[in-house]
Tab-separated table of C-alpha atoms and ligand atoms in Angstrom:
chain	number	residue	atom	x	y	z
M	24	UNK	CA	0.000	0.000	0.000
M	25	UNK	CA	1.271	3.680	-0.684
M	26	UNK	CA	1.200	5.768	1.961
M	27	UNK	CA	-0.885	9.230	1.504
M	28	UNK	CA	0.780	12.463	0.871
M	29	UNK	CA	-1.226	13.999	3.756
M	30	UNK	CA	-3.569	12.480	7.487
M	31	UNK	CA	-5.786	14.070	9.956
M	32	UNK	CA	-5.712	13.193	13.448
M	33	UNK	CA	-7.369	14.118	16.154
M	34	UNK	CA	-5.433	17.445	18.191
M	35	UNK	CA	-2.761	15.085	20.488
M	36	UNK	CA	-1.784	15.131	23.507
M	37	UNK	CA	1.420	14.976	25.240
M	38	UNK	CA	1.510	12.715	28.660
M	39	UNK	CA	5.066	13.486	29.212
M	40	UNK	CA	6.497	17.399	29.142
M	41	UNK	CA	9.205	19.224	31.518
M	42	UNK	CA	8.217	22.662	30.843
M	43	UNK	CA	11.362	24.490	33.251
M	44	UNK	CA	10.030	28.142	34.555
M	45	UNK	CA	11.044	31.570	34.142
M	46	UNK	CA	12.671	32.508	30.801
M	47	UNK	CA	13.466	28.581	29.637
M	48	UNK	CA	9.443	27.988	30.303
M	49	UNK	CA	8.897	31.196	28.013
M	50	UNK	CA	10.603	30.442	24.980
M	51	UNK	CA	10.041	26.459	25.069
M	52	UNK	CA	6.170	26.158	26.110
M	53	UNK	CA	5.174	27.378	22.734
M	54	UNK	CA	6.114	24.481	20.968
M	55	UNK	CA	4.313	22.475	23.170
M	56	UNK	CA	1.357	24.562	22.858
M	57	UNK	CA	1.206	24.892	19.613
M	58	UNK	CA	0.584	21.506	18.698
M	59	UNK	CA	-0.275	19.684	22.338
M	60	UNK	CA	-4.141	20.648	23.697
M	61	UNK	CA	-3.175	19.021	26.776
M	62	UNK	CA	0.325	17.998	28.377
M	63	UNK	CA	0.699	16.556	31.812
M	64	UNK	CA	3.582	18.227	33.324
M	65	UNK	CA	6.542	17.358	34.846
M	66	UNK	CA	7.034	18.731	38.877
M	67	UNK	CA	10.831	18.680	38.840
M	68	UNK	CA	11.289	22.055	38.997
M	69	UNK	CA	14.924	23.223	40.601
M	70	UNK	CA	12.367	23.247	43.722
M	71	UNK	CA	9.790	20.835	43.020
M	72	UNK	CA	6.008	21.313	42.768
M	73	UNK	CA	5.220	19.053	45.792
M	74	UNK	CA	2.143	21.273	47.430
M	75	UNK	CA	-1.261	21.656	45.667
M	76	UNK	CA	-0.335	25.227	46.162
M	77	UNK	CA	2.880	25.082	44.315
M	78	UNK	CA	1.107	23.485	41.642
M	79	UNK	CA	-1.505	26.390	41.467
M	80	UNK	CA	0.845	28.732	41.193
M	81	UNK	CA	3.154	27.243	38.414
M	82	UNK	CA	0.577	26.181	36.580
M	83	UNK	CA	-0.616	30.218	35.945
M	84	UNK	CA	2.848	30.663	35.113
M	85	UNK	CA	2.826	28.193	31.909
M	86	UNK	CA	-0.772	29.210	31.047
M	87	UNK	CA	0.653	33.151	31.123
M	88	UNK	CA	3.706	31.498	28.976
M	89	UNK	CA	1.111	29.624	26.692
M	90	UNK	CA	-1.410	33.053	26.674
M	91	UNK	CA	-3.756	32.749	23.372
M	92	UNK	CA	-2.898	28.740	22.603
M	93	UNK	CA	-5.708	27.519	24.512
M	94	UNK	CA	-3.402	24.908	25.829
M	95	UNK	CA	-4.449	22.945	29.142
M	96	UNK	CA	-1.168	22.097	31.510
M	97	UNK	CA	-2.294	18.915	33.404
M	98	UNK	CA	-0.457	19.155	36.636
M	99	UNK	CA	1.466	16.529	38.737
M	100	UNK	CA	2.858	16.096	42.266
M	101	UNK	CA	6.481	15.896	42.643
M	102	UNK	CA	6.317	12.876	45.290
M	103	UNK	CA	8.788	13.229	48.662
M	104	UNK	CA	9.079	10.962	51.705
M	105	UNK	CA	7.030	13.517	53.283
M	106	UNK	CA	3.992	13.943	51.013
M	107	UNK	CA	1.135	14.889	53.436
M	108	UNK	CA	-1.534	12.907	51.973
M	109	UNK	CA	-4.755	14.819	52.526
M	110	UNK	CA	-2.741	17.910	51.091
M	111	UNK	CA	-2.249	15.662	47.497
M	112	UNK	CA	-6.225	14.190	48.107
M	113	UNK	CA	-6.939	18.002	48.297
M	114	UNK	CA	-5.024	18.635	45.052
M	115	UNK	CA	-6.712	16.077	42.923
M	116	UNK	CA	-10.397	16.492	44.165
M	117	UNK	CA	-10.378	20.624	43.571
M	118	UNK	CA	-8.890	19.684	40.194
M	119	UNK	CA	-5.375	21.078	40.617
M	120	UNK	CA	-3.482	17.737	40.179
M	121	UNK	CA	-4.206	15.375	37.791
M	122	UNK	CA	-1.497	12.444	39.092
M	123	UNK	CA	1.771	12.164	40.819
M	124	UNK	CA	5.375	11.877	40.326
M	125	UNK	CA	7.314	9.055	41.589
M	126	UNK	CA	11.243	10.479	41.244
M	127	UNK	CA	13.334	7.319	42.798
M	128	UNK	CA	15.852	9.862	44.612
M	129	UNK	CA	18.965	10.467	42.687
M	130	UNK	CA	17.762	8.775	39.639
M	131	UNK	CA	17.364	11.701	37.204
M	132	UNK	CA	17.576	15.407	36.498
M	133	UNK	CA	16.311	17.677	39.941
M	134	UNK	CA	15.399	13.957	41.620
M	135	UNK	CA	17.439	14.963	44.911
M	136	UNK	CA	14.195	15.482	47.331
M	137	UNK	CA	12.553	11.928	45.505
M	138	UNK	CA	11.535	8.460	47.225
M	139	UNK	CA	14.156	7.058	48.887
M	140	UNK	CA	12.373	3.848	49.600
M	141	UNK	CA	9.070	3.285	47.894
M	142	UNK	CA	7.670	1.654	51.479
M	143	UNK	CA	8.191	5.067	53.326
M	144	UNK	CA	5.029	6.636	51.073
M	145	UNK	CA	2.754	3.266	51.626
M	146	UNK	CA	0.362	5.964	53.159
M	147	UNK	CA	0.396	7.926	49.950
M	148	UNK	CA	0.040	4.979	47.202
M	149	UNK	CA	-2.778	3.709	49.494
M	150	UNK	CA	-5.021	7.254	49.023
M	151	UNK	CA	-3.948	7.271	45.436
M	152	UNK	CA	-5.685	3.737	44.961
M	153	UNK	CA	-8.364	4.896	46.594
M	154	UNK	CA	-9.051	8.313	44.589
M	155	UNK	CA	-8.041	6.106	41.304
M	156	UNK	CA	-5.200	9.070	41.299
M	157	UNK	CA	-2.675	7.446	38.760
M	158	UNK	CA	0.414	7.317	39.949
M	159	UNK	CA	3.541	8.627	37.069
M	160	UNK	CA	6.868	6.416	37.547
M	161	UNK	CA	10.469	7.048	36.402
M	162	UNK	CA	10.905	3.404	36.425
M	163	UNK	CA	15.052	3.159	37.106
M	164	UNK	CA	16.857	1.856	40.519
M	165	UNK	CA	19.036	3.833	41.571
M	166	UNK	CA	21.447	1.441	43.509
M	167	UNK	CA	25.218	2.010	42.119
M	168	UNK	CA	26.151	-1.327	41.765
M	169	UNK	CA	23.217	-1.785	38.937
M	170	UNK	CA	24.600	-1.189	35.834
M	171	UNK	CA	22.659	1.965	33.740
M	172	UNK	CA	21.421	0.058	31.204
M	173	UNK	CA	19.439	-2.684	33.253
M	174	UNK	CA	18.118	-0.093	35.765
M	175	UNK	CA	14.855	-0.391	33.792
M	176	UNK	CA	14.502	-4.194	33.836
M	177	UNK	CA	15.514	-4.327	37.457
M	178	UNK	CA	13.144	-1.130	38.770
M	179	UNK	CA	10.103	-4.082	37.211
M	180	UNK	CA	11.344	-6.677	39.314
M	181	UNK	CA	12.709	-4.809	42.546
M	182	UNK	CA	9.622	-2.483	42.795
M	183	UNK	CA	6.897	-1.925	40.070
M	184	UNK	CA	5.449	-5.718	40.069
M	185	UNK	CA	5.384	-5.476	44.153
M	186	UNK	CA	4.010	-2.075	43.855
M	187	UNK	CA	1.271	-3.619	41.982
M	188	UNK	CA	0.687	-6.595	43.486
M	189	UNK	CA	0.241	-4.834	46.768
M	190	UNK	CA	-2.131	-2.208	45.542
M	191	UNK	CA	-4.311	-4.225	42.895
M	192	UNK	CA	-6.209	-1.333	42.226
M	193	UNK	CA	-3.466	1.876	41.498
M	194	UNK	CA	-3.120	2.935	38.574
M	195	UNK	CA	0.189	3.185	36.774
M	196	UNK	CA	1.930	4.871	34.029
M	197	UNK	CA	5.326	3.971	33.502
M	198	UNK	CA	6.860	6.934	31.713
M	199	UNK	CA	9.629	6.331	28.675
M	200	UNK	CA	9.891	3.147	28.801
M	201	UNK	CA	12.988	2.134	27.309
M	202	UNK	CA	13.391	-1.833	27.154
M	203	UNK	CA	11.774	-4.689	25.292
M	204	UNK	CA	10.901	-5.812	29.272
M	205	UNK	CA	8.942	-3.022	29.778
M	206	UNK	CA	6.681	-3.356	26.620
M	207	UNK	CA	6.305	-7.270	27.458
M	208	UNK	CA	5.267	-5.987	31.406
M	209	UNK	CA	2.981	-3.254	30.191
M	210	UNK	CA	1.260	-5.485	27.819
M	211	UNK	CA	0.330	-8.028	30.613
M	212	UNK	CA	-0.212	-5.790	33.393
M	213	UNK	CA	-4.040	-4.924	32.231
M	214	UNK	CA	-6.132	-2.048	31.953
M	215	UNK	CA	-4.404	-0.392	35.080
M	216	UNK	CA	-1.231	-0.261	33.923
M	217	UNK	CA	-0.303	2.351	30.850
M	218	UNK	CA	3.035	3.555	29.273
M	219	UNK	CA	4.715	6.577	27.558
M	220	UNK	CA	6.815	6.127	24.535
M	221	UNK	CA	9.036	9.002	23.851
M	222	UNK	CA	9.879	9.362	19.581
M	223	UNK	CA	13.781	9.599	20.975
M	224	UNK	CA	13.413	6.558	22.051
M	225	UNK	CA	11.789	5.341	19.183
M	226	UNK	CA	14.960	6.665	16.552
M	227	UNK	CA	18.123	6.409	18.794
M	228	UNK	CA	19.978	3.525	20.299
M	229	UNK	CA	23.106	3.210	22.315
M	230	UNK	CA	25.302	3.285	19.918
M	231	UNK	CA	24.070	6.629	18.441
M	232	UNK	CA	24.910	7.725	21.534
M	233	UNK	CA	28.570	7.217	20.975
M	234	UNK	CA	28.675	8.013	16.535
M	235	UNK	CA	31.614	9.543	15.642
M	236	UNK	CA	32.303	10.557	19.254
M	237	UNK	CA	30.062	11.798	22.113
M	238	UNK	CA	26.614	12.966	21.416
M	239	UNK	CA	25.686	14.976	24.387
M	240	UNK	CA	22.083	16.013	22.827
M	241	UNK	CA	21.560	12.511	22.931
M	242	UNK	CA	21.481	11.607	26.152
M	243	UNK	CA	18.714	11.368	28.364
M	244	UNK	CA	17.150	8.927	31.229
M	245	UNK	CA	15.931	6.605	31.092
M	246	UNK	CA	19.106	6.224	28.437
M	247	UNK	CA	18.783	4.613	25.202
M	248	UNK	CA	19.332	0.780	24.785
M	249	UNK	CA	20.544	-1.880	22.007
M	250	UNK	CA	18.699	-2.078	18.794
M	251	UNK	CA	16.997	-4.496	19.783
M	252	UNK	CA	15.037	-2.525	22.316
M	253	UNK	CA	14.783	0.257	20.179
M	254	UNK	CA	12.783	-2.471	17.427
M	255	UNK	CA	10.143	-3.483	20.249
M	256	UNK	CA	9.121	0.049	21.518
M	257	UNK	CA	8.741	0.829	17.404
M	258	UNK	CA	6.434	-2.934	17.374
M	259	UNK	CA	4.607	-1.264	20.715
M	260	UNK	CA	4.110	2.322	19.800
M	261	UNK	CA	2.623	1.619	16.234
M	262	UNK	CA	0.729	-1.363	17.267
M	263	UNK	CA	-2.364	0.921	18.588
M	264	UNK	CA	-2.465	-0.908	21.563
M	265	UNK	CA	-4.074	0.995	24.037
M	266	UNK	CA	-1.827	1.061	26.888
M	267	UNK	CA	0.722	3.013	24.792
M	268	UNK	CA	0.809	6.891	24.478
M	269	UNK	CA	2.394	9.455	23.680
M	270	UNK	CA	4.762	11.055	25.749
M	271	UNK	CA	7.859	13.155	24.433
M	272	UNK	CA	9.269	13.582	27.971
M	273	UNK	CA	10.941	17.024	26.111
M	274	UNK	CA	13.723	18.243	28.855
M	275	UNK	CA	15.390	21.369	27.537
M	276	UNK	CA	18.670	21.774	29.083
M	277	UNK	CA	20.570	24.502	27.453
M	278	UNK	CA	23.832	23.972	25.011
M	279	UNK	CA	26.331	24.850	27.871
M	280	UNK	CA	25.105	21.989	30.569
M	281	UNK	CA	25.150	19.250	28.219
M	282	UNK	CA	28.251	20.072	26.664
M	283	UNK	CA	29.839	19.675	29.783
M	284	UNK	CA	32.471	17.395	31.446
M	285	UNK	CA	29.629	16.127	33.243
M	286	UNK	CA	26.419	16.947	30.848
M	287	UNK	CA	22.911	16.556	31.775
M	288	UNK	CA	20.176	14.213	30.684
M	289	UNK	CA	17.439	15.089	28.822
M	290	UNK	CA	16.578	15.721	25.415
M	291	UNK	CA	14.362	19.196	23.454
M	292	UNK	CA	12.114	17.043	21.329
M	293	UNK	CA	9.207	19.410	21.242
M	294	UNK	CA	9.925	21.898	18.315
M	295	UNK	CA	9.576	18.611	15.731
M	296	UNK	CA	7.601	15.863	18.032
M	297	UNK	CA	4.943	14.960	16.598
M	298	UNK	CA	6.358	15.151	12.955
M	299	UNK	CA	8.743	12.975	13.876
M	300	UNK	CA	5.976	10.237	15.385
M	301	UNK	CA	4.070	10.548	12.356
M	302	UNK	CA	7.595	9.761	10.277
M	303	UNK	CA	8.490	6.782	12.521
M	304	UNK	CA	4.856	5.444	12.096
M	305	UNK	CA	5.167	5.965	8.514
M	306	UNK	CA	8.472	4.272	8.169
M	307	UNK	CA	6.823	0.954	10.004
M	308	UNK	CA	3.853	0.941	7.943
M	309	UNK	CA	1.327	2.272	10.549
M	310	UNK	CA	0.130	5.505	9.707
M	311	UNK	CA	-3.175	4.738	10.557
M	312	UNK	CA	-2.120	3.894	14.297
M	313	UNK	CA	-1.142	7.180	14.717
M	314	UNK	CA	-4.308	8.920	16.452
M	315	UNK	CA	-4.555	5.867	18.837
M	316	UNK	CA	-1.212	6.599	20.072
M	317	UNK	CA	-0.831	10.173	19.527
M	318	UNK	CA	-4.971	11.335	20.430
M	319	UNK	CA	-6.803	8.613	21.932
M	320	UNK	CA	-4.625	6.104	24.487
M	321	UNK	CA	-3.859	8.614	26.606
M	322	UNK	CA	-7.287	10.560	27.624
M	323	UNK	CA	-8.694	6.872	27.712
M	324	UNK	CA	-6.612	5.755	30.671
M	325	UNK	CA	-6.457	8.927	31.942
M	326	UNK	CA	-10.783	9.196	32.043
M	327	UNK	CA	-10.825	11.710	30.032
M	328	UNK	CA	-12.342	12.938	26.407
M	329	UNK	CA	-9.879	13.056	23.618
M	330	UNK	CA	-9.865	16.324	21.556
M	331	UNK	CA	-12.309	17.405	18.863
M	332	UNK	CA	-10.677	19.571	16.798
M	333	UNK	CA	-8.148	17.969	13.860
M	334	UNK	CA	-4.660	18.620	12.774
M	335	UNK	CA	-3.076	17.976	9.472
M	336	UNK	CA	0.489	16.096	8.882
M	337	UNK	CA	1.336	16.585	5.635
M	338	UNK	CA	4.195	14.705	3.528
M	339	UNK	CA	6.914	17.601	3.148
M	340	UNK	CA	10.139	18.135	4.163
M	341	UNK	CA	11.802	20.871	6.270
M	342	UNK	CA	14.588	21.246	8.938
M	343	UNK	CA	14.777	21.216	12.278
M	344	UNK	CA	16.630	24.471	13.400
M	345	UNK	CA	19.985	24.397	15.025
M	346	UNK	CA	18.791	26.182	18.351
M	347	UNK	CA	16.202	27.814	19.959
M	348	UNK	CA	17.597	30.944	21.579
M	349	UNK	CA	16.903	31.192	25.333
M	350	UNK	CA	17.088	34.653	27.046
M	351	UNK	CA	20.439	34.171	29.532
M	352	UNK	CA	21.881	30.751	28.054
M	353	UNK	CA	23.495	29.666	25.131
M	354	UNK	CA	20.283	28.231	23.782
M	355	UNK	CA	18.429	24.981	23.436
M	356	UNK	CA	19.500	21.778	20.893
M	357	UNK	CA	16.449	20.370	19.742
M	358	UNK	CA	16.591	16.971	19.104
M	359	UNK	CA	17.653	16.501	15.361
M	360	UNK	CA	18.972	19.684	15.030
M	361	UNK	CA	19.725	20.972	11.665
M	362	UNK	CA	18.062	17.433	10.279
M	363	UNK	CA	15.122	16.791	7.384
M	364	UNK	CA	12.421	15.646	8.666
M	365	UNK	CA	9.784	14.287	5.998
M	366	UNK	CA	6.472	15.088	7.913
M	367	UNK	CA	5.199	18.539	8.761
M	368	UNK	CA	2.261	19.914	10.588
M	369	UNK	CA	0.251	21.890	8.577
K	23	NCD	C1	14.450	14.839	32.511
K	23	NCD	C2	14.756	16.286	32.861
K	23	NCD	O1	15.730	16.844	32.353
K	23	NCD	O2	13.994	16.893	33.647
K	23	NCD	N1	15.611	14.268	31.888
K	23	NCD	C3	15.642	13.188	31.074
K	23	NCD	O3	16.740	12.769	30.687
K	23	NCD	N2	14.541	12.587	30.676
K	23	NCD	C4	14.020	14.094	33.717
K	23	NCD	C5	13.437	12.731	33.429
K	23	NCD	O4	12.332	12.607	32.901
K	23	NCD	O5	14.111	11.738	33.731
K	24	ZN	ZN1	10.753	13.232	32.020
């Protein structure tokens, strides 16, 4: 079959953004905005968004960002061994947060104040089960003697199957997943149990990492894996399957902190996201998958509707620009910077 020069989806989503604040939130949200109705966002702010209060207050600061867009920031608690749990039961009911964060402490970017030991929040997972509040993992150990590229496989084994064996009615997302263990788990976990696949994740493996020397802008966390991997998040994400969504999990970092001696994780997928998706689903044969992953997984698990309005990808090509100028920094890399990319939005 030939593939058509042009689709319509339903507007997408985006289950997976780090927005920043101040003059990074400014010059990135747009890109978001532009092409996202809805994005759950990310708490780990350089002081996290742990109180329903904090929450209320950063999320007028990405709508004032996102003025005129109409875009809707879902917003998420930044768990901590002290989470009060009527304050987060408080949160969700007025409408304020829409899920929380588990940050395994030390395992990612701002992750400092996270969960030291999933048991010391038992109070916490036990009101989300009971207000069906879903609960957002970064699904890595963070034990030194586990080598990076199993802390995926071993966070399933070490905490998310006890998690959910202990609370059989909490609701999970585990966010970029990463392995062909995590597809196989999300698959059999049920209804309950949804995941985010990030379109990094779905073009880059380890070894592009490492092409022709150190790739800064292509690191991230969870970090990329063998080919292999790579293949079965591809099989998951254009399958349709409904426990797969999109989520970018875009992390700006600007040029000088990841070209460091000791850069940061996180890669700026949002100013080419969902033109990417729509090539990756072209390239495996699966255009028409696209809304289920992009428009219509994620409000299903999540309860709620999926958008009315329509965008248009259209088959054209254009490049991704080198930076994104930031106010104060260097500038942002996007991912594939200074790249074709065969898909644009219209
Ligand atoms: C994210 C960030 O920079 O905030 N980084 C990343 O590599 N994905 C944090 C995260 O989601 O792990
Ligand atoms: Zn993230």
């Amino acid at each position: 079959m030939t593939s058509p020069a042009s689709i319509k989806i339903r507007r997408p989503d985006d289950w997976h953004v780090h927005l920043r604040d101040d003059e990074m939130l400014a010059a990135v949200a747009p890109y978001t905005a532009n092409v996202f109705a809805r994005a759950i966002v990310m708490p780990n702010l350089k002081k996290p968004v742990v109180l329903t209060s904090d929450a209320v207050a950063y999320r007028k600061r990405i709508l004032k960002a996102t003025d005129g867009t109409g875009f809707i920031p879902l917003m998420t608690a930044y768990l901590t061994d002290a989470t009060n749990p009527s304050d987060l039961e408080k949160g969700f009911n007025d409408g304020v947060f829409v899920a929380a964060k588990l940050y395994p402490a030390g395992a990612t970017t701002n992750s400092e104040s996270g969960v030291t030991d999933i048991n010391k929040i038992s109070s916490v997972i036990e009101k989300m089960e009971e207000l069906s509040m879903p609960l957002l993992v970064h699904g890595e150990v963070t034990s030194p003697d586990i080598d990076v590229f199993d802390r995926e496989a071993v966070f399933i084994d070490r905490v998310l199957e006890p998690l959910l064996k202990k609370h059989q009615g909490l609701k999970v997302v585990f966010e970029h997943i990463t392995t062909s263990q995590a597809v196989q788990f999300v698959r059999a976990a049920g209804p309950r149990v949804g995941a985010t696949v990030t379109i990094h994740h779905m073009i880059i493996n380890r070894s592009d990492m490492f092409k022709g020397g150190i790739r800064p802008h292509l690191y991230c966390l969870p970090v990329a894996k063998r080919e292999q991997h790579r293949l079965a998040l591809v099989e998951a994400a254009t399958s349709g399957e409904k426990c797969f969504f999109l989520g970018t999990d875009t992390a700006p970092h600007s040029v000088n902190v990841k070209e460091s001696a000791c850069g940061c994780a996180g890669i700026f997928s949002a100013p080419s996201a969902i033109e990417l998706y729509a090539q990756a689903f072209d390239e495996a044969g699966a255009l028409e998958n696209l809304e289920s992953f992009a428009s219509l997984n994620g409000p299903a698990f999540y309860g709620m509707d999926a958008n009315v309005d329509e965008i248009t990808l259209t088959r054209e090509s254009w490049k991704v620009p080198e930076v994104i100028e930031v106010p104060g920094t260097g500038g942002v890399a996007p991912f594939m910077a200074g790249k074709e990319i065969q898909w644009k939005i219209s």
